[in-house]
Amino acid sequence: MSDSGGPDVTQELRLPWDEDPDDLYEHAPCGYLTTLPDGTIVRVNQTFLTWTGYTRGELVGHRRFRDLLSSGGQIYHETHYAPLLRMQDEVHELAFDVVCADGRQLPTLVNSTLGRDEAKQPRAIRTMIFNATERRQYEKELLLARNIAEASERRVRVLQQIVADLSAAPTEAEVAEAVVRAPEAAFGAASSSIYLVDVERDQIVAVASTDPTTGNWDDMPRSSPRAVARVAERGDLHVVASITEAKEHFPDLVDSMRRSGRNTVVLLPLTTGPTDEQAGIVTLGVLAFSFKGEHKLSDGELRVVRLLGQQAGQALDRARLYDDVRRREERSQFLAETTGALDEVYRLQPRIRRLLDRLVPEVADWAEVRLQVGAVPIEEPKGSPAPDAELLQKRLGKVAASGEAIFSGEDDALDCSVLPLTARGLVLGTLALRMAPDRRDAAAERAFLSDLADRAALALENARLYEQERQIARTLQRSLLAGELPSGDNRFAVETFYQAAAQDLEVGGDWYDAFLINPDKLAVVVGDVVGRGIDAATTMGQLRSAVRALATNGDGPARLIEGLDRFCERVEPARMATVAYAEIDLVTGEIAYCCAGHLPPLLQEPAGSPEFLMHARSAPIGSRAGNTSRTEHRRRLPAGSRMLLYTDGLIERRSRSIDKGFEILAREYARRRDAPLQGLAAGLADTLVGKDHADDVCMLCLTLGTEERIERTIGADRMQIALLRADLRAWLVAHGVGPEGRDAVLLACSEAVANAIEHGYRDDPFGMIDVVATVTEDAVEVRVTDRGTWRGPLSDVSRGRGLQLIRESMDQVLFDRSDGTTVTMRRRRGEDDE
């Protein structure tokens, strides 16, 4: 019975032949080896001998198992096989290459067991060897397939990354940079270069390269016989597999391939358009990449290469559209900003400079505007280097005569584009530019420059007309202001100032006047008529005449303003005009004043702080509301007092309160209390208003009486010496100092101040110089003090004959250097004194 309960049939199974154990051993489907513990072969079957080609006599007793292994196998036998066998008494499926008798290597799998004796000592090693040739081939095929798959996957990943980079690249340059890196990562290329087709210039332009030394790295015409141009023309992928093939098809590649050690070159057109219709494909560029040694691209690699060309071409097409739109936007923005920048300035010369500042270096590296306006033509260049003057003059003449632009081309000797500046059908002048090489001779750039020239011409013509109208307005304005002001009376001095609004062509309504009512009474007035233009100017002239006529009545300021109220009933435009009017008794020094809606006069007496005269205020003339009761206020002023009458343009600003304006005016007026009268009003205007202002500024400054002692403080600026001389001269005349003494004092004082500027404040342009002059019946004394640092003794100071002139002009000269430097000069009064 069997274990399963059924009948036992194993006893009935019999082979039809007798099985010989020796035959089984000898011809087993695997090799058998029996070796001693040291590896010496003591028995081997016929199967192993048949596989390896050895005879039994060559192996048994003569060779060890390790001797049959390859070099690598022998090392592995030492490091792994033998140690494992001793530790485990068995090893399984170890791969060895057995070296056959004819030198072939037979791939095998080895199983071994170590037999031991009763004392557990190694006795023999029994080894079973399987032929693994087919298995090894299968493994190689699997490995090759895996490598191919991994390479394909790697190329796909690289291609995906490239596609992502191309999608994120908005400009042509960024697309080119992404594409030129692709062959190295995807195919292991040694170097690559990218060329783009420039249709407008009919060229193929070298854009980027990972190694420019390996190829013909320069631009070329599209009709060039070179390989890149031919591939771009055909639009087909071409693989130059060897130098021999290069000699046959593209001879221009041979030298560079030999020089760089490249044996395979791939020329890939970057195309856009339908992939299934060759006629609709447009080549936008060429990607050239090369390999060291001959490199055969597989079909899969070629498919990826073509796909790369299509993706890169589409990205380039998209980027070019984007670049074109961006350039159009940039040009439009540049034109708009340039127009706005030119509109910010009104004068012709500043507008020309603003235009050139916009052009250089953003558009051109050199530009020039020439205008044939006025008696003297205007020439304003910017940038460098300037082009050839003779060639430029010829081209300028042609453009000015024809009114047609001449643009720079590829072989232009002058290398400059010249455009006419035409406005309202007239050629005003020319605009010449030298642009970067990549922007020349392009249709889009020509249209841009033409538009720019048209806008610039209109802006410059408007500036010319503005200046013309402005000059007319200024001439009219000056003619309407007071003519000759009273002078030559040492009992008073008058300084006036008028500055029209910088941005207004119309005549303003601000005005001033000063006149003698009688030999001992002076009238001064400052007013402001509502509005601008001819009507305001006419009204201003009528008001000035009315003031002079009413003042002759001698009724005083209050009655005069009442007379102006009645005047407004006949001259309606004069209504709501403001007036500050004062009459000064030159004998007693008494002043009577009133303000009809006008800002209060500012008074500075010789001692004390400036004060605003806030009395006798009422509404503007002709007003139907407010305080129309006209009053006047009187006060006596000491000799040397100064009074400033002004209009609202001096202090009123939208950005600050009127009180702040009063505060600033009082501070600046006090700071100039010792400054010469001449230039005082202009200095106030420079500080409080500047040149760019929105309203007219009108000032009248009056100095009363003759100061017994004159004190002036001026800055370390030679321009101030002339103002000081004028003020000091008037003071000396008022005190009856004769011409000879007067000239001597003025000369000595000027030289002393000049020395203080040159030597005391040589390194300090902000230094201040005090000048004090006193006069007695016997002499005139002048003291000049600075607080600078003089270098060396006074004997070293040599401004020509400065010190000698001072000593020759004055009777006594003293120097004090204890605190800065003080020069005290004294001159006796002579017979020519009055």
Coordinates of C-alpha atoms in Angstrom, one line a residue, residues 235-538:
G235 CA 14.6 72.9 -43.8
D236 CA 15.7 69.2 -43.5
L237 CA 17.7 67.5 -40.7
H238 CA 21.2 66.5 -41.8
V239 CA 23.6 64.3 -39.8
V240 CA 27.2 64.5 -40.9
A241 CA 28.4 61.2 -39.7
S242 CA 32.1 61.5 -40.5
I243 CA 34.7 63.8 -41.9
T244 CA 34.5 61.9 -45.2
E245 CA 30.8 62.7 -45.5
A246 CA 31.6 66.3 -44.6
K247 CA 34.0 66.5 -47.5
E248 CA 31.3 65.3 -49.8
H249 CA 28.4 67.4 -48.7
F250 CA 29.6 70.3 -46.5
P251 CA 33.3 71.1 -47.2
D252 CA 33.2 74.2 -44.9
L253 CA 32.8 71.9 -41.9
V254 CA 36.0 69.8 -42.5
D255 CA 38.6 72.2 -41.0
S256 CA 36.5 72.9 -37.9
M257 CA 35.7 69.2 -37.4
R258 CA 39.4 68.3 -37.6
R259 CA 40.5 71.2 -35.4
S260 CA 38.0 70.5 -32.7
G261 CA 38.2 66.7 -32.8
R262 CA 34.5 66.4 -33.8
N263 CA 33.6 63.5 -36.1
T264 CA 29.9 63.8 -36.1
V265 CA 27.9 67.0 -36.6
V266 CA 24.1 67.3 -36.5
L267 CA 22.5 70.2 -38.3
L268 CA 18.9 70.6 -37.1
P269 CA 16.5 73.2 -38.7
L270 CA 14.3 75.0 -36.1
T271 CA 10.9 75.1 -37.9
T272 CA 7.4 76.2 -37.4
G273 CA 4.2 75.4 -39.3
P274 CA 2.3 72.1 -40.1
T275 CA 4.4 69.0 -39.5
D276 CA 2.7 67.0 -42.3
E277 CA 3.1 69.5 -45.1
Q278 CA 6.6 70.4 -46.1
A279 CA 5.4 73.4 -48.2
G280 CA 4.1 75.2 -45.1
I281 CA 7.2 74.9 -43.0
V282 CA 9.2 78.0 -42.2
T283 CA 12.8 77.7 -40.9
L284 CA 13.5 80.2 -38.2
G285 CA 17.0 79.0 -37.3
V286 CA 19.5 76.1 -37.2
L287 CA 20.8 74.2 -34.2
A288 CA 24.2 72.6 -34.8
F289 CA 25.7 70.2 -32.3
S290 CA 28.6 67.8 -32.6
F291 CA 30.2 64.7 -30.9
K292 CA 33.7 63.6 -30.2
G293 CA 34.3 60.5 -32.3
E294 CA 31.7 59.0 -34.6
H295 CA 28.3 58.9 -33.0
K296 CA 25.5 57.0 -34.7
L297 CA 22.1 58.4 -33.6
S298 CA 19.4 55.7 -33.1
D299 CA 16.0 56.0 -34.7
G300 CA 14.6 57.0 -31.3
E301 CA 17.2 59.7 -30.9
L302 CA 16.5 61.0 -34.4
R303 CA 12.8 61.3 -33.6
V304 CA 13.6 63.2 -30.4
V305 CA 16.0 65.5 -32.4
R306 CA 13.2 66.3 -34.9
L307 CA 10.8 66.9 -32.1
L308 CA 13.3 69.3 -30.5
G309 CA 13.5 71.2 -33.8
Q310 CA 9.8 71.6 -34.0
Q311 CA 9.3 72.6 -30.4
A312 CA 12.2 75.1 -30.6
G313 CA 10.9 76.5 -33.8
Q314 CA 7.4 77.0 -32.4
A315 CA 8.9 78.6 -29.3
L316 CA 11.0 80.9 -31.5
D317 CA 8.0 81.9 -33.5
R318 CA 6.0 82.7 -30.3
A319 CA 9.0 84.6 -28.9
R320 CA 9.4 86.6 -32.1
L321 CA 5.8 87.6 -32.0
Y322 CA 6.2 88.5 -28.3
D323 CA 9.4 90.4 -29.1
D324 CA 7.7 92.3 -31.9
V325 CA 4.7 93.2 -29.7
R326 CA 7.1 94.2 -26.9
R327 CA 9.2 96.3 -29.2
R328 CA 6.1 98.0 -30.5
E329 CA 5.0 98.7 -27.0
E330 CA 8.4 100.0 -26.0
R331 CA 8.6 102.2 -29.0
S332 CA 5.1 103.6 -28.4
Q333 CA 6.0 104.1 -24.7
F334 CA 9.3 105.7 -25.6
L335 CA 7.5 108.1 -28.0
A336 CA 4.8 108.9 -25.5
E337 CA 7.4 109.5 -22.7
T338 CA 9.6 111.6 -25.0
T339 CA 6.6 113.7 -26.0
G340 CA 5.7 114.2 -22.3
A341 CA 9.3 115.0 -21.4
L342 CA 9.5 117.6 -24.1
D343 CA 6.3 119.2 -23.0
E344 CA 7.7 119.6 -19.5
V345 CA 10.1 122.3 -20.7
Y346 CA 9.0 125.3 -22.7
R347 CA 12.2 126.9 -24.0
L348 CA 13.7 125.8 -27.3
Q349 CA 17.3 125.1 -26.2
P350 CA 16.3 123.1 -23.0
R351 CA 13.8 121.1 -25.2
I352 CA 16.5 120.2 -27.6
R353 CA 18.8 119.0 -24.8
R354 CA 15.9 117.0 -23.3
L355 CA 15.4 115.3 -26.6
L356 CA 19.0 114.4 -26.9
D357 CA 19.1 113.1 -23.3
R358 CA 16.2 110.8 -24.3
L359 CA 18.0 109.6 -27.4
V360 CA 21.5 109.0 -26.2
P361 CA 22.3 106.3 -25.2
E362 CA 18.9 104.6 -25.2
V363 CA 18.3 104.8 -29.0
A364 CA 21.7 106.0 -30.4
D365 CA 25.2 106.3 -29.2
W366 CA 25.5 109.7 -30.9
A367 CA 22.8 112.2 -32.0
E368 CA 22.7 115.8 -33.2
V369 CA 19.9 118.4 -33.7
R370 CA 20.4 121.2 -36.2
L371 CA 17.8 123.9 -36.5
Q372 CA 17.8 126.7 -39.0
V373 CA 15.8 129.2 -36.9
G374 CA 16.8 132.8 -36.1
A375 CA 19.9 134.6 -37.3
V376 CA 22.3 132.0 -35.8
P377 CA 21.5 128.3 -36.5
I378 CA 21.4 126.0 -33.5
E379 CA 23.7 122.9 -33.4
E380 CA 23.4 120.6 -30.4
P381 CA 25.3 117.3 -30.4
K382 CA 25.5 114.6 -27.8
G383 CA 27.4 111.3 -27.5
S384 CA 30.7 110.2 -29.0
P385 CA 32.6 109.7 -31.2
A386 CA 31.3 112.2 -33.7
P387 CA 31.0 111.1 -37.3
D388 CA 33.1 112.4 -40.2
A389 CA 32.2 116.1 -40.3
E390 CA 32.5 116.5 -44.1
L391 CA 30.3 113.4 -44.9
L392 CA 27.8 114.5 -42.3
Q393 CA 27.5 118.0 -43.7
K394 CA 26.8 116.7 -47.2
R395 CA 24.1 114.4 -46.0
L396 CA 22.6 117.1 -43.8
G397 CA 22.4 119.4 -46.8
K398 CA 20.7 116.7 -49.0
V399 CA 18.1 116.0 -46.3
A400 CA 17.4 119.7 -45.6
A401 CA 17.0 120.4 -49.3
S402 CA 14.8 117.4 -50.2
G403 CA 12.9 116.9 -46.9
E404 CA 13.5 113.1 -47.3
A405 CA 15.2 111.0 -44.7
I406 CA 18.4 109.1 -45.5
F407 CA 18.9 105.9 -43.4
S408 CA 22.2 104.2 -42.6
G409 CA 22.8 100.9 -44.4
E410 CA 25.3 98.0 -44.1
D411 CA 28.1 99.6 -46.1
D412 CA 27.4 103.2 -45.2
A413 CA 30.6 105.2 -44.8
L414 CA 29.0 107.8 -42.6
D415 CA 27.2 105.3 -40.5
C416 CA 24.5 107.8 -39.6
S417 CA 20.8 108.2 -40.3
V418 CA 19.6 111.7 -41.0
L419 CA 15.9 112.7 -40.8
P420 CA 14.3 116.0 -41.6
L421 CA 12.5 117.9 -38.8
T422 CA 9.4 119.0 -40.6
A423 CA 6.5 120.8 -39.0
R424 CA 3.6 122.6 -40.6
G425 CA 5.1 121.8 -44.0
L426 CA 8.4 123.5 -43.3
V427 CA 11.8 121.8 -42.8
L428 CA 13.1 123.3 -39.5
G429 CA 16.3 121.4 -39.5
T430 CA 17.7 117.9 -39.2
L431 CA 18.0 115.1 -36.7
A432 CA 21.1 112.9 -37.1
L433 CA 21.6 109.6 -35.2
R434 CA 24.1 106.7 -35.2
M435 CA 22.3 103.6 -34.0
A436 CA 23.6 100.2 -32.9
P437 CA 24.5 97.9 -35.8
D438 CA 21.6 95.4 -35.0
R439 CA 19.0 98.3 -35.3
R440 CA 20.2 99.7 -38.6
D441 CA 18.4 99.2 -41.9
A442 CA 15.3 97.6 -40.3
A443 CA 11.9 98.6 -41.6
A444 CA 10.4 98.8 -38.1
E445 CA 13.3 101.0 -36.9
R446 CA 12.9 103.3 -39.9
A447 CA 9.2 103.7 -39.1
F448 CA 10.0 104.4 -35.5
L449 CA 12.7 107.0 -36.3
S450 CA 10.3 108.7 -38.7
D451 CA 7.6 108.9 -36.1
L452 CA 10.2 110.2 -33.6
A453 CA 11.4 112.9 -36.0
D454 CA 7.9 114.1 -36.6
R455 CA 7.0 114.4 -32.9
A456 CA 10.3 116.1 -32.2
A457 CA 9.8 118.5 -35.0
L458 CA 6.4 119.5 -33.8
A459 CA 7.7 119.9 -30.2
L460 CA 10.6 122.0 -31.3
E461 CA 8.4 124.2 -33.5
N462 CA 6.0 124.7 -30.6
A463 CA 9.0 125.7 -28.4
R464 CA 10.2 128.2 -31.1
L465 CA 6.7 129.7 -31.4
Y466 CA 6.5 129.8 -27.6
E467 CA 9.8 131.7 -27.3
Q468 CA 8.7 134.1 -30.0
E469 CA 5.4 134.8 -28.3
R470 CA 7.1 134.9 -25.0
Q471 CA 9.5 137.6 -26.2
I472 CA 6.6 139.6 -27.5
A473 CA 4.8 139.3 -24.2
R474 CA 7.8 140.2 -22.2
T475 CA 8.5 143.3 -24.4
L476 CA 4.9 144.4 -24.0
Q477 CA 5.1 143.7 -20.2
R478 CA 8.2 145.8 -19.8
S479 CA 6.8 148.7 -21.8
L480 CA 3.7 148.8 -19.6
L481 CA 5.7 149.0 -16.4
A482 CA 7.0 152.3 -15.0
G483 CA 9.7 154.0 -17.1
E484 CA 12.4 156.0 -15.4
L485 CA 12.2 155.9 -11.6
P486 CA 13.3 158.9 -9.6
S487 CA 17.0 158.9 -8.7
G488 CA 19.9 161.2 -7.9
D489 CA 18.3 162.3 -4.6
N490 CA 20.5 161.2 -1.6
R491 CA 17.4 161.2 0.6
F492 CA 16.1 158.0 -0.9
A493 CA 16.9 155.1 -3.2
V494 CA 14.5 152.8 -5.1
E495 CA 15.2 149.2 -6.3
T496 CA 12.6 147.4 -8.4
F497 CA 12.3 143.8 -9.7
Y498 CA 9.8 142.1 -12.0
Q499 CA 9.8 138.4 -13.0
A500 CA 7.0 137.1 -15.2
A501 CA 5.5 133.7 -14.8
A502 CA 7.8 131.1 -16.3
Q503 CA 5.0 129.2 -18.1
D504 CA 2.7 132.0 -19.2
L505 CA 2.8 133.8 -22.5
E506 CA 0.2 136.4 -21.6
V507 CA 1.0 139.7 -20.1
G508 CA 0.4 139.8 -16.3
G509 CA -1.4 142.4 -14.2
D510 CA 1.4 143.0 -11.6
W511 CA 2.9 146.5 -11.7
Y512 CA 4.9 149.0 -9.7
D513 CA 5.6 152.8 -9.9
A514 CA 7.5 155.4 -8.0
F515 CA 7.4 159.2 -8.6
L516 CA 7.9 162.5 -6.9
I517 CA 4.6 164.3 -6.1
N518 CA 6.7 167.4 -5.4
P519 CA 10.3 167.9 -4.6
D520 CA 9.9 166.8 -1.0
K521 CA 7.3 164.0 -1.3
L522 CA 7.8 160.6 -2.9
A523 CA 5.0 158.2 -3.9
V524 CA 5.5 154.5 -4.3
V525 CA 2.9 152.0 -5.3
V526 CA 2.6 148.3 -6.1
G527 CA -0.6 146.8 -7.6
D528 CA -2.1 143.7 -9.1
V529 CA -4.9 143.7 -11.6
V530 CA -7.3 140.7 -11.8
G531 CA -6.7 138.5 -14.9
R532 CA -4.1 138.3 -17.6
G533 CA -3.7 139.3 -21.2
I534 CA -4.1 142.5 -23.1
D535 CA -7.2 143.6 -21.1
A536 CA -5.3 143.3 -17.8
A537 CA -2.3 145.1 -19.3
T538 CA -4.4 147.9 -20.5

